[in-house]
Amino acid sequence: MAFPTPEHEIHRRRFSRNLGVGLALVSFVALVFALTVVKVTQGDLGHANDMPGMFGSTVPIAPEEPAPAPATPQVSP
């Protein structure tokens, strides 16, 4: 036979606080999951390392065009 245990007020407060923290955590995880799904379905796989020449970059380095020669001023005699 199980004896009923009296529930103290502090247990009710802890449960409501734990429930609030749990709901906040679940909503944060759902938000991160939704953002991940949207990013993957849009095909946007870019990340911070995609700058040309960076370590781990997926973008090839394009050759730079040579700078134009400076114009020589015309000197009149």
Short mmCIF file of N, CA, C and O in Angstrom, two decimals:
data_model
loop_
_atom_site.label_atom_id
_atom_site.label_comp_id
_atom_site.label_asym_id
_atom_site.label_seq_id
_atom_site.Cartn_x
_atom_site.Cartn_y
_atom_site.Cartn_z
N MET A 1 0.84 -1.17 0.00
CA MET A 1 0.00 0.00 0.00
C MET A 1 0.89 1.24 0.00
O MET A 1 1.81 1.36 0.80
N ALA A 2 0.63 2.16 -0.93
CA ALA A 2 1.42 3.38 -1.03
C ALA A 2 0.78 4.46 -0.17
O ALA A 2 -0.43 4.67 -0.19
N PHE A 3 1.61 5.10 0.59
CA PHE A 3 1.12 6.19 1.43
C PHE A 3 1.17 7.48 0.63
O PHE A 3 2.17 7.78 -0.03
N PRO A 4 0.12 8.28 0.66
CA PRO A 4 0.15 9.56 -0.05
C PRO A 4 1.13 10.51 0.63
O PRO A 4 1.12 10.65 1.85
N THR A 5 2.00 11.10 -0.17
CA THR A 5 2.96 12.05 0.41
C THR A 5 2.42 13.45 0.22
O THR A 5 1.94 13.81 -0.86
N PRO A 6 2.45 14.22 1.28
CA PRO A 6 1.96 15.59 1.13
C PRO A 6 2.90 16.39 0.23
O PRO A 6 4.12 16.29 0.34
N GLU A 7 2.32 17.15 -0.66
CA GLU A 7 3.12 17.96 -1.58
C GLU A 7 3.32 19.34 -0.98
O GLU A 7 2.37 20.01 -0.62
N HIS A 8 4.55 19.71 -0.85
CA HIS A 8 4.88 21.00 -0.24
C HIS A 8 4.80 22.09 -1.30
O HIS A 8 4.91 21.82 -2.50
N GLU A 9 4.66 23.33 -0.86
CA GLU A 9 4.55 24.47 -1.78
C GLU A 9 5.80 24.63 -2.63
O GLU A 9 5.74 24.99 -3.81
N ILE A 10 6.97 24.35 -2.05
CA ILE A 10 8.21 24.53 -2.79
C ILE A 10 8.30 23.58 -3.98
O ILE A 10 8.87 23.91 -5.03
N HIS A 11 7.69 22.39 -3.86
CA HIS A 11 7.70 21.45 -4.98
C HIS A 11 6.85 21.98 -6.14
O HIS A 11 7.21 21.82 -7.31
N ARG A 12 5.73 22.60 -5.82
CA ARG A 12 4.89 23.18 -6.88
C ARG A 12 5.62 24.33 -7.57
O ARG A 12 5.57 24.47 -8.79
N ARG A 13 6.32 25.16 -6.80
CA ARG A 13 7.06 26.28 -7.41
C ARG A 13 8.20 25.77 -8.28
O ARG A 13 8.45 26.29 -9.36
N ARG A 14 8.92 24.77 -7.80
CA ARG A 14 10.02 24.21 -8.60
C ARG A 14 9.49 23.60 -9.90
O ARG A 14 10.11 23.74 -10.94
N PHE A 15 8.37 22.89 -9.79
CA PHE A 15 7.81 22.28 -10.99
C PHE A 15 7.41 23.34 -12.01
O PHE A 15 7.71 23.20 -13.20
N SER A 16 6.79 24.42 -11.58
CA SER A 16 6.38 25.45 -12.54
C SER A 16 7.61 26.14 -13.14
O SER A 16 7.63 26.47 -14.33
N ARG A 17 8.65 26.35 -12.34
CA ARG A 17 9.88 26.97 -12.87
C ARG A 17 10.55 26.02 -13.86
O ARG A 17 10.99 26.43 -14.93
N ASN A 18 10.62 24.74 -13.50
CA ASN A 18 11.22 23.75 -14.41
C ASN A 18 10.42 23.63 -15.70
O ASN A 18 11.00 23.45 -16.78
N LEU A 19 9.12 23.71 -15.59
CA LEU A 19 8.28 23.65 -16.78
C LEU A 19 8.55 24.85 -17.69
O LEU A 19 8.66 24.71 -18.91
N GLY A 20 8.70 26.03 -17.11
CA GLY A 20 9.01 27.23 -17.90
C GLY A 20 10.35 27.13 -18.60
O GLY A 20 10.49 27.47 -19.77
N VAL A 21 11.37 26.67 -17.87
CA VAL A 21 12.70 26.51 -18.47
C VAL A 21 12.67 25.45 -19.56
O VAL A 21 13.28 25.61 -20.63
N GLY A 22 11.94 24.38 -19.33
CA GLY A 22 11.82 23.32 -20.35
C GLY A 22 11.14 23.80 -21.61
O GLY A 22 11.58 23.49 -22.72
N LEU A 23 10.07 24.57 -21.45
CA LEU A 23 9.38 25.12 -22.63
C LEU A 23 10.27 26.10 -23.39
O LEU A 23 10.27 26.12 -24.62
N ALA A 24 11.03 26.92 -22.67
CA ALA A 24 11.95 27.85 -23.33
C ALA A 24 13.02 27.08 -24.11
O ALA A 24 13.37 27.45 -25.24
N LEU A 25 13.53 26.01 -23.53
CA LEU A 25 14.56 25.21 -24.20
C LEU A 25 13.99 24.52 -25.44
O LEU A 25 14.62 24.51 -26.51
N VAL A 26 12.80 23.97 -25.34
CA VAL A 26 12.17 23.31 -26.48
C VAL A 26 11.89 24.31 -27.60
O VAL A 26 12.12 24.02 -28.78
N SER A 27 11.46 25.51 -27.25
CA SER A 27 11.19 26.52 -28.29
C SER A 27 12.49 26.97 -28.96
O SER A 27 12.52 27.20 -30.17
N PHE A 28 13.58 27.09 -28.21
CA PHE A 28 14.86 27.46 -28.81
C PHE A 28 15.35 26.37 -29.77
O PHE A 28 15.82 26.67 -30.87
N VAL A 29 15.25 25.12 -29.37
CA VAL A 29 15.66 24.01 -30.23
C VAL A 29 14.80 23.98 -31.50
O VAL A 29 15.30 23.77 -32.60
N ALA A 30 13.49 24.23 -31.36
CA ALA A 30 12.61 24.25 -32.53
C ALA A 30 12.98 25.40 -33.47
O ALA A 30 12.95 25.24 -34.69
N LEU A 31 13.35 26.55 -32.91
CA LEU A 31 13.75 27.68 -33.75
C LEU A 31 15.03 27.37 -34.52
O LEU A 31 15.11 27.63 -35.73
N VAL A 32 16.03 26.80 -33.86
CA VAL A 32 17.28 26.45 -34.53
C VAL A 32 17.03 25.40 -35.60
O VAL A 32 17.58 25.48 -36.71
N PHE A 33 16.19 24.43 -35.32
CA PHE A 33 15.87 23.40 -36.30
C PHE A 33 15.17 24.00 -37.51
O PHE A 33 15.50 23.68 -38.66
N ALA A 34 14.21 24.90 -37.28
CA ALA A 34 13.48 25.53 -38.39
C ALA A 34 14.42 26.36 -39.26
O ALA A 34 14.35 26.31 -40.49
N LEU A 35 15.31 27.12 -38.63
CA LEU A 35 16.27 27.92 -39.41
C LEU A 35 17.21 27.02 -40.22
O LEU A 35 17.56 27.34 -41.35
N THR A 36 17.62 25.90 -39.65
CA THR A 36 18.48 24.97 -40.37
C THR A 36 17.76 24.37 -41.57
O THR A 36 18.32 24.28 -42.66
N VAL A 37 16.51 23.98 -41.39
CA VAL A 37 15.74 23.40 -42.49
C VAL A 37 15.57 24.42 -43.60
O VAL A 37 15.75 24.11 -44.78
N VAL A 38 15.27 25.67 -43.26
CA VAL A 38 15.09 26.70 -44.28
C VAL A 38 16.40 26.95 -45.02
O VAL A 38 16.42 27.06 -46.25
N LYS A 39 17.51 27.02 -44.31
CA LYS A 39 18.79 27.28 -44.96
C LYS A 39 19.19 26.13 -45.89
O LYS A 39 19.67 26.35 -46.99
N VAL A 40 18.97 24.90 -45.48
CA VAL A 40 19.35 23.75 -46.30
C VAL A 40 18.45 23.64 -47.53
O VAL A 40 18.92 23.35 -48.62
N THR A 41 17.15 23.89 -47.38
CA THR A 41 16.26 23.76 -48.53
C THR A 41 16.46 24.88 -49.54
O THR A 41 16.16 24.70 -50.71
N GLN A 42 16.99 26.02 -49.12
CA GLN A 42 17.28 27.10 -50.07
C GLN A 42 18.60 26.88 -50.79
O GLN A 42 18.93 27.60 -51.71
N GLY A 43 19.38 25.92 -50.35
CA GLY A 43 20.66 25.63 -51.00
C GLY A 43 21.75 26.60 -50.65
O GLY A 43 22.77 26.67 -51.31
N ASP A 44 21.59 27.38 -49.61
CA ASP A 44 22.59 28.36 -49.20
C ASP A 44 23.59 27.66 -48.29
O ASP A 44 23.43 27.62 -47.09
N LEU A 45 24.62 27.09 -48.89
CA LEU A 45 25.60 26.35 -48.12
C LEU A 45 26.85 27.17 -47.85
O LEU A 45 27.88 26.64 -47.46
N GLY A 46 26.80 28.46 -48.09
CA GLY A 46 27.95 29.32 -47.84
C GLY A 46 28.22 29.46 -46.36
O GLY A 46 27.33 29.36 -45.54
N HIS A 47 29.47 29.68 -46.03
CA HIS A 47 29.84 29.90 -44.64
C HIS A 47 30.95 30.92 -44.58
O HIS A 47 31.41 31.44 -45.60
N ALA A 48 31.41 31.23 -43.42
CA ALA A 48 32.34 32.33 -43.21
C ALA A 48 33.68 32.10 -43.90
O ALA A 48 34.38 33.05 -44.21
N ASN A 49 34.07 30.87 -44.17
CA ASN A 49 35.37 30.60 -44.77
C ASN A 49 35.36 30.71 -46.29
O ASN A 49 36.34 30.38 -46.92
N ASP A 50 34.26 31.12 -46.89
CA ASP A 50 34.19 31.13 -48.35
C ASP A 50 34.87 32.32 -48.99
O ASP A 50 34.69 32.57 -50.17
N MET A 51 35.65 33.05 -48.27
CA MET A 51 36.42 34.13 -48.87
C MET A 51 37.59 33.50 -49.63
O MET A 51 38.24 32.59 -49.12
N PRO A 52 37.85 33.93 -50.86
CA PRO A 52 38.93 33.29 -51.64
C PRO A 52 40.27 33.36 -50.92
O PRO A 52 40.63 34.39 -50.37
N GLY A 53 40.97 32.25 -50.90
CA GLY A 53 42.29 32.21 -50.30
C GLY A 53 42.30 31.87 -48.84
O GLY A 53 43.36 31.65 -48.26
N MET A 54 41.15 31.80 -48.20
CA MET A 54 41.12 31.46 -46.78
C MET A 54 41.30 29.96 -46.61
O MET A 54 40.97 29.18 -47.49
N PHE A 55 41.80 29.54 -45.47
CA PHE A 55 41.98 28.12 -45.18
C PHE A 55 40.62 27.45 -45.15
O PHE A 55 39.73 27.90 -44.47
N GLY A 56 40.45 26.38 -45.90
CA GLY A 56 39.18 25.67 -45.94
C GLY A 56 38.18 26.28 -46.90
O GLY A 56 37.03 25.92 -46.91
N SER A 57 38.62 27.22 -47.72
CA SER A 57 37.72 27.90 -48.64
C SER A 57 37.30 26.97 -49.78
O SER A 57 38.07 26.14 -50.24
N THR A 58 36.05 27.14 -50.20
CA THR A 58 35.56 26.38 -51.34
C THR A 58 35.54 27.23 -52.61
O THR A 58 35.15 26.76 -53.66
N VAL A 59 35.94 28.48 -52.50
CA VAL A 59 35.96 29.40 -53.64
C VAL A 59 37.39 29.47 -54.17
O VAL A 59 38.33 29.76 -53.43
N PRO A 60 37.59 29.22 -55.48
CA PRO A 60 38.95 29.29 -56.02
C PRO A 60 39.43 30.74 -56.09
O PRO A 60 38.64 31.67 -56.19
N ILE A 61 40.73 30.89 -56.02
CA ILE A 61 41.32 32.22 -56.11
C ILE A 61 41.37 32.62 -57.58
O ILE A 61 41.94 31.92 -58.41
N ALA A 62 40.76 33.73 -57.91
CA ALA A 62 40.76 34.23 -59.28
C ALA A 62 42.02 35.07 -59.50
O ALA A 62 42.43 35.82 -58.62
N PRO A 63 42.65 34.93 -60.67
CA PRO A 63 43.85 35.75 -60.91
C PRO A 63 43.47 37.23 -61.00
O PRO A 63 42.44 37.59 -61.54
N GLU A 64 44.34 38.06 -60.43
CA GLU A 64 44.08 39.50 -60.46
C GLU A 64 44.54 40.08 -61.79
O GLU A 64 45.52 39.65 -62.38
N GLU A 65 43.80 41.06 -62.24
CA GLU A 65 44.18 41.77 -63.48
C GLU A 65 45.31 42.74 -63.15
O GLU A 65 45.30 43.37 -62.09
N PRO A 66 46.27 42.90 -64.04
CA PRO A 66 47.35 43.86 -63.76
C PRO A 66 46.81 45.28 -63.76
O PRO A 66 45.87 45.62 -64.48
N ALA A 67 47.39 46.10 -62.93
CA ALA A 67 46.97 47.50 -62.84
C ALA A 67 47.39 48.23 -64.11
O ALA A 67 48.43 47.94 -64.70
N PRO A 68 46.57 49.19 -64.57
CA PRO A 68 46.96 49.93 -65.78
C PRO A 68 48.18 50.79 -65.51
O PRO A 68 48.41 51.24 -64.40
N ALA A 69 48.96 50.97 -66.58
CA ALA A 69 50.17 51.79 -66.45
C ALA A 69 49.79 53.24 -66.20
O ALA A 69 48.80 53.74 -66.75
N PRO A 70 50.53 53.92 -65.35
CA PRO A 70 50.19 55.33 -65.10
C PRO A 70 50.43 56.17 -66.35
O PRO A 70 51.35 55.93 -67.13
N ALA A 71 49.56 57.14 -66.54
CA ALA A 71 49.69 58.02 -67.71
C ALA A 71 50.86 58.97 -67.50
O ALA A 71 51.05 59.53 -66.43
N THR A 72 51.66 59.12 -68.58
CA THR A 72 52.79 60.07 -68.48
C THR A 72 52.33 61.43 -68.88
O THR A 72 51.62 61.60 -69.89
N PRO A 73 52.68 62.42 -68.11
CA PRO A 73 52.23 63.79 -68.46
C PRO A 73 52.97 64.28 -69.71
O PRO A 73 54.13 63.99 -69.93
N GLN A 74 52.26 65.03 -70.51
CA GLN A 74 52.85 65.61 -71.73
C GLN A 74 53.61 66.89 -71.34
O GLN A 74 53.06 67.78 -70.73
N VAL A 75 54.89 66.91 -71.72
CA VAL A 75 55.73 68.08 -71.41
C VAL A 75 55.88 68.88 -72.69
O VAL A 75 56.26 68.36 -73.73
N SER A 76 55.56 70.16 -72.63
CA SER A 76 55.71 70.99 -73.85
C SER A 76 57.07 71.68 -73.81
O SER A 76 57.51 72.18 -72.78
N PRO A 77 57.79 71.77 -74.98
CA PRO A 77 59.14 72.37 -75.01
C PRO A 77 59.12 73.87 -74.98
O PRO A 77 58.44 74.69 -75.07
#
